[in-house]
Short mmCIF file of N, CA and C in Angstrom, two decimals:
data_model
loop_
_atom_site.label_atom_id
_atom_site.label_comp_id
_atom_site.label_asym_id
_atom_site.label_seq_id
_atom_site.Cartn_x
_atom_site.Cartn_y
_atom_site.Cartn_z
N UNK A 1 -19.49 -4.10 15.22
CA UNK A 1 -18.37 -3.73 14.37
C UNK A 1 -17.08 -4.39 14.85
N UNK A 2 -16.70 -4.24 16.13
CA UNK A 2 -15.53 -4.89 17.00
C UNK A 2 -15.36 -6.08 15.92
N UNK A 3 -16.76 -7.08 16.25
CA UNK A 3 -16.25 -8.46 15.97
C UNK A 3 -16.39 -8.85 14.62
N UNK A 4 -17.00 -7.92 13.96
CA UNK A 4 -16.24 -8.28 12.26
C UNK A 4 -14.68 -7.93 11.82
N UNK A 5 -14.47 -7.00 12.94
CA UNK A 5 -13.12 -6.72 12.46
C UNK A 5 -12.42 -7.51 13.25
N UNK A 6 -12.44 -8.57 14.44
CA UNK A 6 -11.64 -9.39 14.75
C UNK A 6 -11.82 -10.75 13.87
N UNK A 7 -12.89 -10.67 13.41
CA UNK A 7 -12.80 -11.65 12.70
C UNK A 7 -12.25 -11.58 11.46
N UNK A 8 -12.13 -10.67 10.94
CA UNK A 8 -11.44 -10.11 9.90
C UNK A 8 -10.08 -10.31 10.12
N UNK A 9 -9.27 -9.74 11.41
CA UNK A 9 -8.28 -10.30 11.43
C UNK A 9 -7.61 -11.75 11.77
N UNK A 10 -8.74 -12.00 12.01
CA UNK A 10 -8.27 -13.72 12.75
C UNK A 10 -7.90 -14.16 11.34
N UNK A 11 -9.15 -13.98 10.26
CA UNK A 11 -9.11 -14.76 9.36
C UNK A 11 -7.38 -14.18 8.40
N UNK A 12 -6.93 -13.05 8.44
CA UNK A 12 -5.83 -12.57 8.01
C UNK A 12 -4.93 -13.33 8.44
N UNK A 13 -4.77 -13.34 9.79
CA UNK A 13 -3.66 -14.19 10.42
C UNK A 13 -3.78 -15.74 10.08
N UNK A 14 -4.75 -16.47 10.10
CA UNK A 14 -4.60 -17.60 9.40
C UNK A 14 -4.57 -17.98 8.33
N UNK A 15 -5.14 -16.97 7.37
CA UNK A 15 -4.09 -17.13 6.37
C UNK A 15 -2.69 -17.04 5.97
N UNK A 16 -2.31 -16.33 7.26
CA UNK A 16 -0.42 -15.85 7.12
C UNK A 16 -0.24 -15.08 5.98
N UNK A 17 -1.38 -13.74 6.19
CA UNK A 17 -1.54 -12.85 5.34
C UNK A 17 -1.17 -11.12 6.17
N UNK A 18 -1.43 -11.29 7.67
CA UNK A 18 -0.82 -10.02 8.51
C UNK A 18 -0.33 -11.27 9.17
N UNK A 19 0.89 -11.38 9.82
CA UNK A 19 1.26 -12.33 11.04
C UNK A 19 1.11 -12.02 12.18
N UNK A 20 0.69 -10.50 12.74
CA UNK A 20 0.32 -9.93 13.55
C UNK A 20 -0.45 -8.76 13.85
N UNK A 21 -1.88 -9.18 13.13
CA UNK A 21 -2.61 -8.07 12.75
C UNK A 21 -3.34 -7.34 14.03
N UNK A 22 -3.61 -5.51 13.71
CA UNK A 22 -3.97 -5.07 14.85
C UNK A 22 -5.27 -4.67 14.61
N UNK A 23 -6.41 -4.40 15.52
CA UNK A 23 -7.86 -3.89 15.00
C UNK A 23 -7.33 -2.30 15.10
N UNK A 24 -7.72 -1.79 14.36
CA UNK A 24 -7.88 0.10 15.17
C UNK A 24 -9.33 0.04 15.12
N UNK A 25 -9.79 1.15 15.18
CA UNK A 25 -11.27 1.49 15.25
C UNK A 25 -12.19 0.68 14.33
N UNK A 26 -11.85 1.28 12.85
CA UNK A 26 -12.62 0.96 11.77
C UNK A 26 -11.81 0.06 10.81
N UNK A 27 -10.48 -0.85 11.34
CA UNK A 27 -10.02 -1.30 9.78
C UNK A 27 -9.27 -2.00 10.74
N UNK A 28 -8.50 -2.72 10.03
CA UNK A 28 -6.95 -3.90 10.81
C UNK A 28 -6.03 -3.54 9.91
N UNK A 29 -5.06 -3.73 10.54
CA UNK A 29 -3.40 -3.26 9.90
C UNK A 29 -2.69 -4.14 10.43
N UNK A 30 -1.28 -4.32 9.46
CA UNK A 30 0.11 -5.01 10.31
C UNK A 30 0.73 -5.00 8.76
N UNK A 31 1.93 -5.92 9.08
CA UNK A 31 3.39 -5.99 8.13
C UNK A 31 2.84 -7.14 7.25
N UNK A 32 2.68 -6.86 5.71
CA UNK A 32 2.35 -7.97 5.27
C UNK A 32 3.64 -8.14 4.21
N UNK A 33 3.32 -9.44 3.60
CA UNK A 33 4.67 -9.48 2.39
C UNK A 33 3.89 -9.86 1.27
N UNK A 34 4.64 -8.04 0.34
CA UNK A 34 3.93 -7.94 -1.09
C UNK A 34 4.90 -9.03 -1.76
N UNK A 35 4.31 -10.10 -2.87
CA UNK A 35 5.08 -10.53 -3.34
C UNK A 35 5.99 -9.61 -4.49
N UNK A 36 5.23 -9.40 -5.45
CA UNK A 36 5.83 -8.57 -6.13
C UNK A 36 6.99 -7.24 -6.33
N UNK A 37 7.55 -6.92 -4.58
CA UNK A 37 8.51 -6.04 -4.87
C UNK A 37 8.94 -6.52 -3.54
N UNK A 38 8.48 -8.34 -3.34
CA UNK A 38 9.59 -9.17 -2.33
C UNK A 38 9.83 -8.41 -1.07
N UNK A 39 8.89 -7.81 -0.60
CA UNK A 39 9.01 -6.76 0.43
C UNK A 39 7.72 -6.73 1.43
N UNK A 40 7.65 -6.31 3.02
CA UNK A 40 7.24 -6.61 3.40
C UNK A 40 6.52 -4.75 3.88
N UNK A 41 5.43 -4.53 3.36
CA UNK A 41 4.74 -3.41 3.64
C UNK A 41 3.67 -3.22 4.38
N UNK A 42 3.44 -1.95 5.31
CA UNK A 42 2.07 -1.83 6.13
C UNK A 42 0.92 -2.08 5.28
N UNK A 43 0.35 -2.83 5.86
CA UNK A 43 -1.42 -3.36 4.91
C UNK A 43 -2.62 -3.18 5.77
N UNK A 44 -3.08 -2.11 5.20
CA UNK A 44 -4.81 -1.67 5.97
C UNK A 44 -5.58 -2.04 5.32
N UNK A 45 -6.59 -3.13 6.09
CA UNK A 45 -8.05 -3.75 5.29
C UNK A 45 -8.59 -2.98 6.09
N UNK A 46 -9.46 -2.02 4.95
CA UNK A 46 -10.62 -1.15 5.43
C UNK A 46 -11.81 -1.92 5.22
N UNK A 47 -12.88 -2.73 6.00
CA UNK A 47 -14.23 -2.88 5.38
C UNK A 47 -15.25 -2.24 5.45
N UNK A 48 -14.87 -0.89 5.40
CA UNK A 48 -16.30 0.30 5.76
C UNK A 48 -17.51 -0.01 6.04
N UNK A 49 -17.03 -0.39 7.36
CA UNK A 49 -18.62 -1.10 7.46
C UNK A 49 -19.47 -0.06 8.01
N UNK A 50 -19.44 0.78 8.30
CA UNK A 50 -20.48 1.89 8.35
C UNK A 50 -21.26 1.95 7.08
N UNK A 51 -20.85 1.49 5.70
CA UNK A 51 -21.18 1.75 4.33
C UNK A 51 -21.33 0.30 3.65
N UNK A 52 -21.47 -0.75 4.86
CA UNK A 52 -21.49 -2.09 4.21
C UNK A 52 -21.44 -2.88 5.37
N UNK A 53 -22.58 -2.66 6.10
CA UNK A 53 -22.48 -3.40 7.44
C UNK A 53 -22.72 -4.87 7.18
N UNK A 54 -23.43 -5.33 6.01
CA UNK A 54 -23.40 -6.64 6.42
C UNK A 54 -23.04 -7.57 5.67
N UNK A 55 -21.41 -6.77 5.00
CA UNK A 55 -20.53 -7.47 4.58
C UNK A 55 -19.75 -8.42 5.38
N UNK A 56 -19.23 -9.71 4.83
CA UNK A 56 -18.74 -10.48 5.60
C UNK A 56 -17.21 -10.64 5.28
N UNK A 57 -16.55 -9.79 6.49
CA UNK A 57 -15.09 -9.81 6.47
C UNK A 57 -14.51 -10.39 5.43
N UNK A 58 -14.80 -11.87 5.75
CA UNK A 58 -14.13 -13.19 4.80
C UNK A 58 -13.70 -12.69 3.55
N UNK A 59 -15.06 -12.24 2.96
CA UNK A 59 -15.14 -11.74 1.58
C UNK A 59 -13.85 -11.02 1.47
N UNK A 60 -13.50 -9.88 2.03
CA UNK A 60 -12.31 -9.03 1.81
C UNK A 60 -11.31 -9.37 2.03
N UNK A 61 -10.94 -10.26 2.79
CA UNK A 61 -9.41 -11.48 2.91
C UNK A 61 -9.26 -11.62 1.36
N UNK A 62 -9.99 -12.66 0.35
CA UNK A 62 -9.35 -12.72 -0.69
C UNK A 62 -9.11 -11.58 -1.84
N UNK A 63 -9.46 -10.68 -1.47
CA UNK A 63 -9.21 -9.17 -2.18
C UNK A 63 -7.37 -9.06 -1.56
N UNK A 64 -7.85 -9.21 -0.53
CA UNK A 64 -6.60 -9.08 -0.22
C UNK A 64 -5.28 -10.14 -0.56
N UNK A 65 -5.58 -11.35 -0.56
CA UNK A 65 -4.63 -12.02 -1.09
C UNK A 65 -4.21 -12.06 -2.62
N UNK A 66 -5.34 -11.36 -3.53
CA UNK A 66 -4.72 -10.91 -4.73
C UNK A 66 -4.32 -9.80 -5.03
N UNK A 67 -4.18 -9.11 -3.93
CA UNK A 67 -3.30 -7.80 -4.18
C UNK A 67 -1.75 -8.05 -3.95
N UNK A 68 -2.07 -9.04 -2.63
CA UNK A 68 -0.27 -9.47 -2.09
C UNK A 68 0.47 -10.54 -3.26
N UNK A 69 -0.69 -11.03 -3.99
CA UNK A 69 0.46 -11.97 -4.68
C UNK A 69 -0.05 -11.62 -6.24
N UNK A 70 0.17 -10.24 -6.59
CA UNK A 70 -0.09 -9.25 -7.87
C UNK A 70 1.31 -10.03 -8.75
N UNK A 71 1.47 -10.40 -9.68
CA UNK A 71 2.11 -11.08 -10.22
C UNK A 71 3.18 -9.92 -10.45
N UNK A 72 4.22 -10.15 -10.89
CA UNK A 72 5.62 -9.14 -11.27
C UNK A 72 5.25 -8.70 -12.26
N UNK A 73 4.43 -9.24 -13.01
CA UNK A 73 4.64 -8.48 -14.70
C UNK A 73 3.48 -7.68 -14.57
N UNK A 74 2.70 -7.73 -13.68
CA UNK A 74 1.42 -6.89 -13.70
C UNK A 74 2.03 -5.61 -12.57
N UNK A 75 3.38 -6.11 -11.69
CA UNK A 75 3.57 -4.64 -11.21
C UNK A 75 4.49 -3.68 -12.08
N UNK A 76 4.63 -4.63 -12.87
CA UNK A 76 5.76 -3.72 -13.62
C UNK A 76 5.01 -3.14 -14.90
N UNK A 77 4.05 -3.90 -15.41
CA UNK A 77 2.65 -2.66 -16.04
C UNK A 77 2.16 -1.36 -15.59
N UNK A 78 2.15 -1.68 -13.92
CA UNK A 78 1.52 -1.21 -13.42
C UNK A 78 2.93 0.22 -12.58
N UNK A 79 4.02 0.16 -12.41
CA UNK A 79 4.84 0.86 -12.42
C UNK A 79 4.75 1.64 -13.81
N UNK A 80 5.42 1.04 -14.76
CA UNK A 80 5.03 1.83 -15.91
C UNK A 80 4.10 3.07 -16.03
N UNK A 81 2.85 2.48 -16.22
CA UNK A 81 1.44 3.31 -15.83
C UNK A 81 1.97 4.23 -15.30
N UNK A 82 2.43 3.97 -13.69
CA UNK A 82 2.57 5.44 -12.71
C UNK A 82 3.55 6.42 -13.69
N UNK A 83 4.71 5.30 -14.17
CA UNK A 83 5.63 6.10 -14.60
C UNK A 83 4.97 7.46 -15.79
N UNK A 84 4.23 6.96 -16.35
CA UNK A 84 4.03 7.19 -17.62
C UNK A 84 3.01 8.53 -17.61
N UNK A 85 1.98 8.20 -16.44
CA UNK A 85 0.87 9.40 -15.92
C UNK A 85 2.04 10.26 -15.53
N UNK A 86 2.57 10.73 -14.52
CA UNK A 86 3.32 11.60 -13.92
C UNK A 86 4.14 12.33 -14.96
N UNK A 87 5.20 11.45 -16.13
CA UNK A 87 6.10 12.14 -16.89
C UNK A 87 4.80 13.10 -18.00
N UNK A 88 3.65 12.48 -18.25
CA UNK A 88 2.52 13.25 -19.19
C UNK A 88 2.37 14.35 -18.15
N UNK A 89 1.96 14.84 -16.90
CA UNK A 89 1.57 15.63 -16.06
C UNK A 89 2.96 16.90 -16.67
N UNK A 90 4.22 15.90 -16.50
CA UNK A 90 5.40 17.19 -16.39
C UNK A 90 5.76 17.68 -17.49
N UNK A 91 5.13 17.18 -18.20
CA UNK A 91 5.53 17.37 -20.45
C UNK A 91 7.00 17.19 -19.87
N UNK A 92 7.25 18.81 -20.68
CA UNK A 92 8.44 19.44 -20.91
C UNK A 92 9.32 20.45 -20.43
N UNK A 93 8.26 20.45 -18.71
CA UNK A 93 8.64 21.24 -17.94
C UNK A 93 10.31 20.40 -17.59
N UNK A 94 10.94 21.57 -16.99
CA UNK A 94 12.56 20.91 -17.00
C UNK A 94 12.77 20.17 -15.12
N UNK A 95 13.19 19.50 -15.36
CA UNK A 95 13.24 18.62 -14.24
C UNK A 95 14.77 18.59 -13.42
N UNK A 96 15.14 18.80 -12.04
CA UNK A 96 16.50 18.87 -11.59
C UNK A 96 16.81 17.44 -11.51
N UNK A 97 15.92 16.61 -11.36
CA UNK A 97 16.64 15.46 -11.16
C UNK A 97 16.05 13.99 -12.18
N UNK A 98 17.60 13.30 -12.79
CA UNK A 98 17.52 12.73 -13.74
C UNK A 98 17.18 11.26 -13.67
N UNK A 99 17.01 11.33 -11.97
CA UNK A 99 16.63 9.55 -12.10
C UNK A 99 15.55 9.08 -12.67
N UNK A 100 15.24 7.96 -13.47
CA UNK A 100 13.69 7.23 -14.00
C UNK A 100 13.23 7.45 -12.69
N UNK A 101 11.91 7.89 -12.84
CA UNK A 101 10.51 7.50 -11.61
C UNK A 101 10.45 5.71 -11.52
N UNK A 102 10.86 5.21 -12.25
CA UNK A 102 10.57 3.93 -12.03
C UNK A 102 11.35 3.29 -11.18
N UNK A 103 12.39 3.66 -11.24
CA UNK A 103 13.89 3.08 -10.37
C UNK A 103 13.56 3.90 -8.98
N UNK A 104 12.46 5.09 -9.13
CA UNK A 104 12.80 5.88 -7.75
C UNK A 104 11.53 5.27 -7.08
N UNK A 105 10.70 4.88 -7.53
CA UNK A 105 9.03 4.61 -6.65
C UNK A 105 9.55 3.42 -5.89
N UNK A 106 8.96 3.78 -4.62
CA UNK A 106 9.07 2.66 -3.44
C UNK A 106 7.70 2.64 -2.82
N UNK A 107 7.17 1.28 -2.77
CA UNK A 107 6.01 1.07 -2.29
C UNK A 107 5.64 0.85 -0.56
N UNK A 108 5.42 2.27 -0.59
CA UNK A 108 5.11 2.10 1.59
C UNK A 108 4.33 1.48 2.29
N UNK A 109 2.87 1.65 1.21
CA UNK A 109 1.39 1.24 2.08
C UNK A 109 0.67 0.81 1.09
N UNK A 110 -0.31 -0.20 1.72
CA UNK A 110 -1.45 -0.82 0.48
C UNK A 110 -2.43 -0.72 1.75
N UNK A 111 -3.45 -0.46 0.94
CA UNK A 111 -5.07 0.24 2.01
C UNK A 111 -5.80 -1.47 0.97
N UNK A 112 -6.39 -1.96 1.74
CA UNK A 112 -7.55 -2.41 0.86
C UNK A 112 -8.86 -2.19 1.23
N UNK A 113 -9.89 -1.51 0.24
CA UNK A 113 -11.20 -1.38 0.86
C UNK A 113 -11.89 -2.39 -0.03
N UNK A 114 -13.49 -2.18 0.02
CA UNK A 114 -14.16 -3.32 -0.40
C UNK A 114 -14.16 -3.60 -1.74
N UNK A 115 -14.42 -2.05 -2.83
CA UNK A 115 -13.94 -1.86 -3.83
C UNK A 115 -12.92 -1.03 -4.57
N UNK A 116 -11.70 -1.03 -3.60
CA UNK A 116 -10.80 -0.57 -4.35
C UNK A 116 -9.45 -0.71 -3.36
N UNK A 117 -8.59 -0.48 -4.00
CA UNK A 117 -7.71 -0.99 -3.02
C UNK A 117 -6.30 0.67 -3.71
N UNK A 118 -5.40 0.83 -2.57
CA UNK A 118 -5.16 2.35 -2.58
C UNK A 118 -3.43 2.04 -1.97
N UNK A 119 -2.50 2.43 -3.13
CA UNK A 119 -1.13 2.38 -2.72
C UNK A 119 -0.33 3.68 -2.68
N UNK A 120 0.48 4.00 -1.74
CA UNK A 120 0.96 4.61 -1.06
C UNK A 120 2.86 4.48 -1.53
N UNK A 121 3.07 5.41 -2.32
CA UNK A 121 4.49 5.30 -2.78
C UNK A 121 5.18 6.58 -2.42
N UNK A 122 6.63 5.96 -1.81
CA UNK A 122 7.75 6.97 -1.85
C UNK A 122 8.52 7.35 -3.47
N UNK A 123 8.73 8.39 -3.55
CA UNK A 123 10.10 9.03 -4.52
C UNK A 123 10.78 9.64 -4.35
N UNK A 124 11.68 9.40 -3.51
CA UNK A 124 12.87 10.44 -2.30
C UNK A 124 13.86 11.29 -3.37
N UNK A 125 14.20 11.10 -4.67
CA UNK A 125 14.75 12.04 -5.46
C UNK A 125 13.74 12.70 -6.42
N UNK A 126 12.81 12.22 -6.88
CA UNK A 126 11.47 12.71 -7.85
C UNK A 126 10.92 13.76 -7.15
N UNK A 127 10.55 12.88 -5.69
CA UNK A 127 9.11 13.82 -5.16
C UNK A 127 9.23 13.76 -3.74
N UNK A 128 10.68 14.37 -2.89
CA UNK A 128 11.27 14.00 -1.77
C UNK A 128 10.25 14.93 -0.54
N UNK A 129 9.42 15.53 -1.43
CA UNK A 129 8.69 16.48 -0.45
C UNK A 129 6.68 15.76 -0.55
N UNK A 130 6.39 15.09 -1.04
CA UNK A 130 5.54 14.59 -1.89
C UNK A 130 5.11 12.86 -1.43
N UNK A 131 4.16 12.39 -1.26
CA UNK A 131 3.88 11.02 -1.36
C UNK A 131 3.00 11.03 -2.72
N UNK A 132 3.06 9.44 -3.20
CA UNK A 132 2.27 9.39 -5.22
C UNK A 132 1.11 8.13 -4.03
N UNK A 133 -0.07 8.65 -4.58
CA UNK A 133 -0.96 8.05 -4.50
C UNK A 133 -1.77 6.99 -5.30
N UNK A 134 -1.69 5.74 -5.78
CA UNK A 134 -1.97 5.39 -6.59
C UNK A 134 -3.35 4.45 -6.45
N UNK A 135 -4.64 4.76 -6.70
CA UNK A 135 -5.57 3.81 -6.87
C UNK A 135 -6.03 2.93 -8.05
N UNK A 136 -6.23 1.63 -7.44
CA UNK A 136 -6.61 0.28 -8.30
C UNK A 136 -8.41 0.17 -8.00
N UNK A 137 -8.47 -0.59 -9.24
CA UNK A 137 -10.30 -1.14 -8.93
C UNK A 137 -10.37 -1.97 -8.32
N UNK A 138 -11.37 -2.69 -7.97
CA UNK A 138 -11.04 -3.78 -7.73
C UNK A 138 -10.74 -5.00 -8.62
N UNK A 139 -10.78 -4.74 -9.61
CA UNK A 139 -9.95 -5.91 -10.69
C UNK A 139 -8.58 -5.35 -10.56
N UNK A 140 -8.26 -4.35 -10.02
CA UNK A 140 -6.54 -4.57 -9.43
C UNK A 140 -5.89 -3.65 -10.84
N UNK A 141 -6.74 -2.71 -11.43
CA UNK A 141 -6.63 -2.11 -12.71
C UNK A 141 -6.66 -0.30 -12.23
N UNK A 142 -5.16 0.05 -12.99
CA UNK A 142 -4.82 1.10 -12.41
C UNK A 142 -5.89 2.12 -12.96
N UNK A 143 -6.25 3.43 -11.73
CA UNK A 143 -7.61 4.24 -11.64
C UNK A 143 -7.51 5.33 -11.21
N UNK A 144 -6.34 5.36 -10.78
CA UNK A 144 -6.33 7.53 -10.57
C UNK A 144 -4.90 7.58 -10.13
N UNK A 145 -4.45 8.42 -10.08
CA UNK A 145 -3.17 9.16 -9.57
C UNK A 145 -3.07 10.63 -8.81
N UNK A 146 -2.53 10.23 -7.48
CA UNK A 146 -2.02 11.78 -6.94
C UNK A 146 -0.96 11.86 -6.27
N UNK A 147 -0.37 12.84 -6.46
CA UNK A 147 0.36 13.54 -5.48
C UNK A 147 0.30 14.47 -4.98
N UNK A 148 0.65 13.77 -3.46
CA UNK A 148 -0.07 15.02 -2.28
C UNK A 148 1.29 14.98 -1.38
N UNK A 149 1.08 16.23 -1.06
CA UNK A 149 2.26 17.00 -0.39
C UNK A 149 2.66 16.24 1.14
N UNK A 150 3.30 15.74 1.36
CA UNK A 150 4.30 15.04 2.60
C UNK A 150 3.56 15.81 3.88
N UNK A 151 2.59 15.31 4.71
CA UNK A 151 2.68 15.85 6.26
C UNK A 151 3.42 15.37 6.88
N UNK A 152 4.86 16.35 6.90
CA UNK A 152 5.95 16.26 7.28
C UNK A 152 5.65 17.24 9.02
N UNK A 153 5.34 15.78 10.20
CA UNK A 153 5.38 16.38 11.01
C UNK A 153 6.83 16.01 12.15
N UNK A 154 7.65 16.20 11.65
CA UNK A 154 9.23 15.74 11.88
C UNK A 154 9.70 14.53 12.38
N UNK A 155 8.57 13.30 12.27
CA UNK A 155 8.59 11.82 12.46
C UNK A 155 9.43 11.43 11.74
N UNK A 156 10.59 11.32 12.08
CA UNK A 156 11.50 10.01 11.22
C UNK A 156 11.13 8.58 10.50
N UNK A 157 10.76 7.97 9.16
CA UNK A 157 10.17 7.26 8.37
C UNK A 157 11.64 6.33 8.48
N UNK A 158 11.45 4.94 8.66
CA UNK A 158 12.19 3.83 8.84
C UNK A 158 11.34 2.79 8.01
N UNK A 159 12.46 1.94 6.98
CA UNK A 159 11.63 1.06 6.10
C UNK A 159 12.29 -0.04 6.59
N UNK A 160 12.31 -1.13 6.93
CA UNK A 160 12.57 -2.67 6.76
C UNK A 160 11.85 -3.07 6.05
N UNK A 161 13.35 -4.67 5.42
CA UNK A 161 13.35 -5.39 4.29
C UNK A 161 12.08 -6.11 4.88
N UNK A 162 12.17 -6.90 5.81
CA UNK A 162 11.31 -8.13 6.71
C UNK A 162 11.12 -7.88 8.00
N UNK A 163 10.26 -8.51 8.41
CA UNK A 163 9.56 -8.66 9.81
C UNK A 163 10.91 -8.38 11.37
N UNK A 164 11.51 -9.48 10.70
CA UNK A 164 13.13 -9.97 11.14
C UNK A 164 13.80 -8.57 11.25
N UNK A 165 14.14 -8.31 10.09
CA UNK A 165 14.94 -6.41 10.55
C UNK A 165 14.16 -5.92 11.45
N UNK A 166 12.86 -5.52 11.28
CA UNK A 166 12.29 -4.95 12.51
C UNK A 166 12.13 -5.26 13.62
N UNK A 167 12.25 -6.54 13.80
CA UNK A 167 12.61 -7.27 15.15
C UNK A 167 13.79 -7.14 15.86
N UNK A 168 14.89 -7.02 15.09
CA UNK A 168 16.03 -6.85 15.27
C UNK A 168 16.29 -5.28 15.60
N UNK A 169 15.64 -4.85 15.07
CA UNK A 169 15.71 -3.33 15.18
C UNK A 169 15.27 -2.28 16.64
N UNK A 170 14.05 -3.29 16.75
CA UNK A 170 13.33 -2.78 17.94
C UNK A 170 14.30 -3.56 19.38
N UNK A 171 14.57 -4.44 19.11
CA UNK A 171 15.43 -5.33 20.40
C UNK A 171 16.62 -4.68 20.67
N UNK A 172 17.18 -3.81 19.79
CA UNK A 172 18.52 -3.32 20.09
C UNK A 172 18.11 -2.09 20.64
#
């Protein structure tokens, strides 16, 4: 298992897809840059290989490079969507706060597994107690929605734009 997942990340890093990817147990993570909201977010390639041992990493690199370079007009379909599930959930229940969900969703985390890939959004005035869960197929076609309640275990959440802020951040 080790060495599919280093190879998994080797192959990430040469693509200049994590620039500094880490193994954990069962998956690799690091700072990748989504194109689509020009931002640079935590990215976990899960290849469950307990459930697909003799999948070959490789394969899941380019899953992953079409998630990072999801075109704008397909995130902004795909914002929509969220927008659009959530306001159906709330009808006509009355709401304290008037910002669009669309202007408020901020994208934290992208999971990619073999078939499906799983995003992780903030809404600090919508749903300030709350993370929106959003899963894709793997044709990258929106597939469920949740929101699940914040394990708020009093960790302070820090976002940087780029790699660079966080570099800068940690050095000072």
């Amino acid at each position: 298992m080790t060495t599919s997942l280093s190879t998994l990340a080797d192959e990430l890093a040469t693509r200049r897809l994590i620039a500094s990817p880490e193994v954990e147990d069962t998956f690799v993570y690091g700072l990748a840059r989504f194109a689509a909201v020009d931002a640079d977010v935590m990215l976990n390639v899960d290849p469950e290989v307990e459930e697909n041992p003799d999948l070959d990493p490789v394969e899941l690199v380019g899953a992953v490079e079409r998630v990072l370079a999801l075109p704008p007009t397909d995130w902004s379909a795909l914002i929509e969507r969220i927008a659009t599930e959530v306001e159906g959930a709330v009808g006509s229940e009355p709401v304290d706060e008037t910002t669009d969900l669309r202007e408020d969703l901020t994208l934290m985390s992208v999971v990619v597994f073999v078939d499906a890939v799983l995003l992780s959004f903030d809404a600090p005035k919508q749903f300030p107690d709350s993370v929106i869960r959003v899963q894709l197929d793997d044709d990258l076609a929106f597939d469920d929605l949740e929101i699940d309640e914040r394990d708020d275990d009093g960790t302070e959440t820090i976002t940087f734009e780029s790699v660079e802020e966080l570099m800068k951040h940690l050095s000072s």
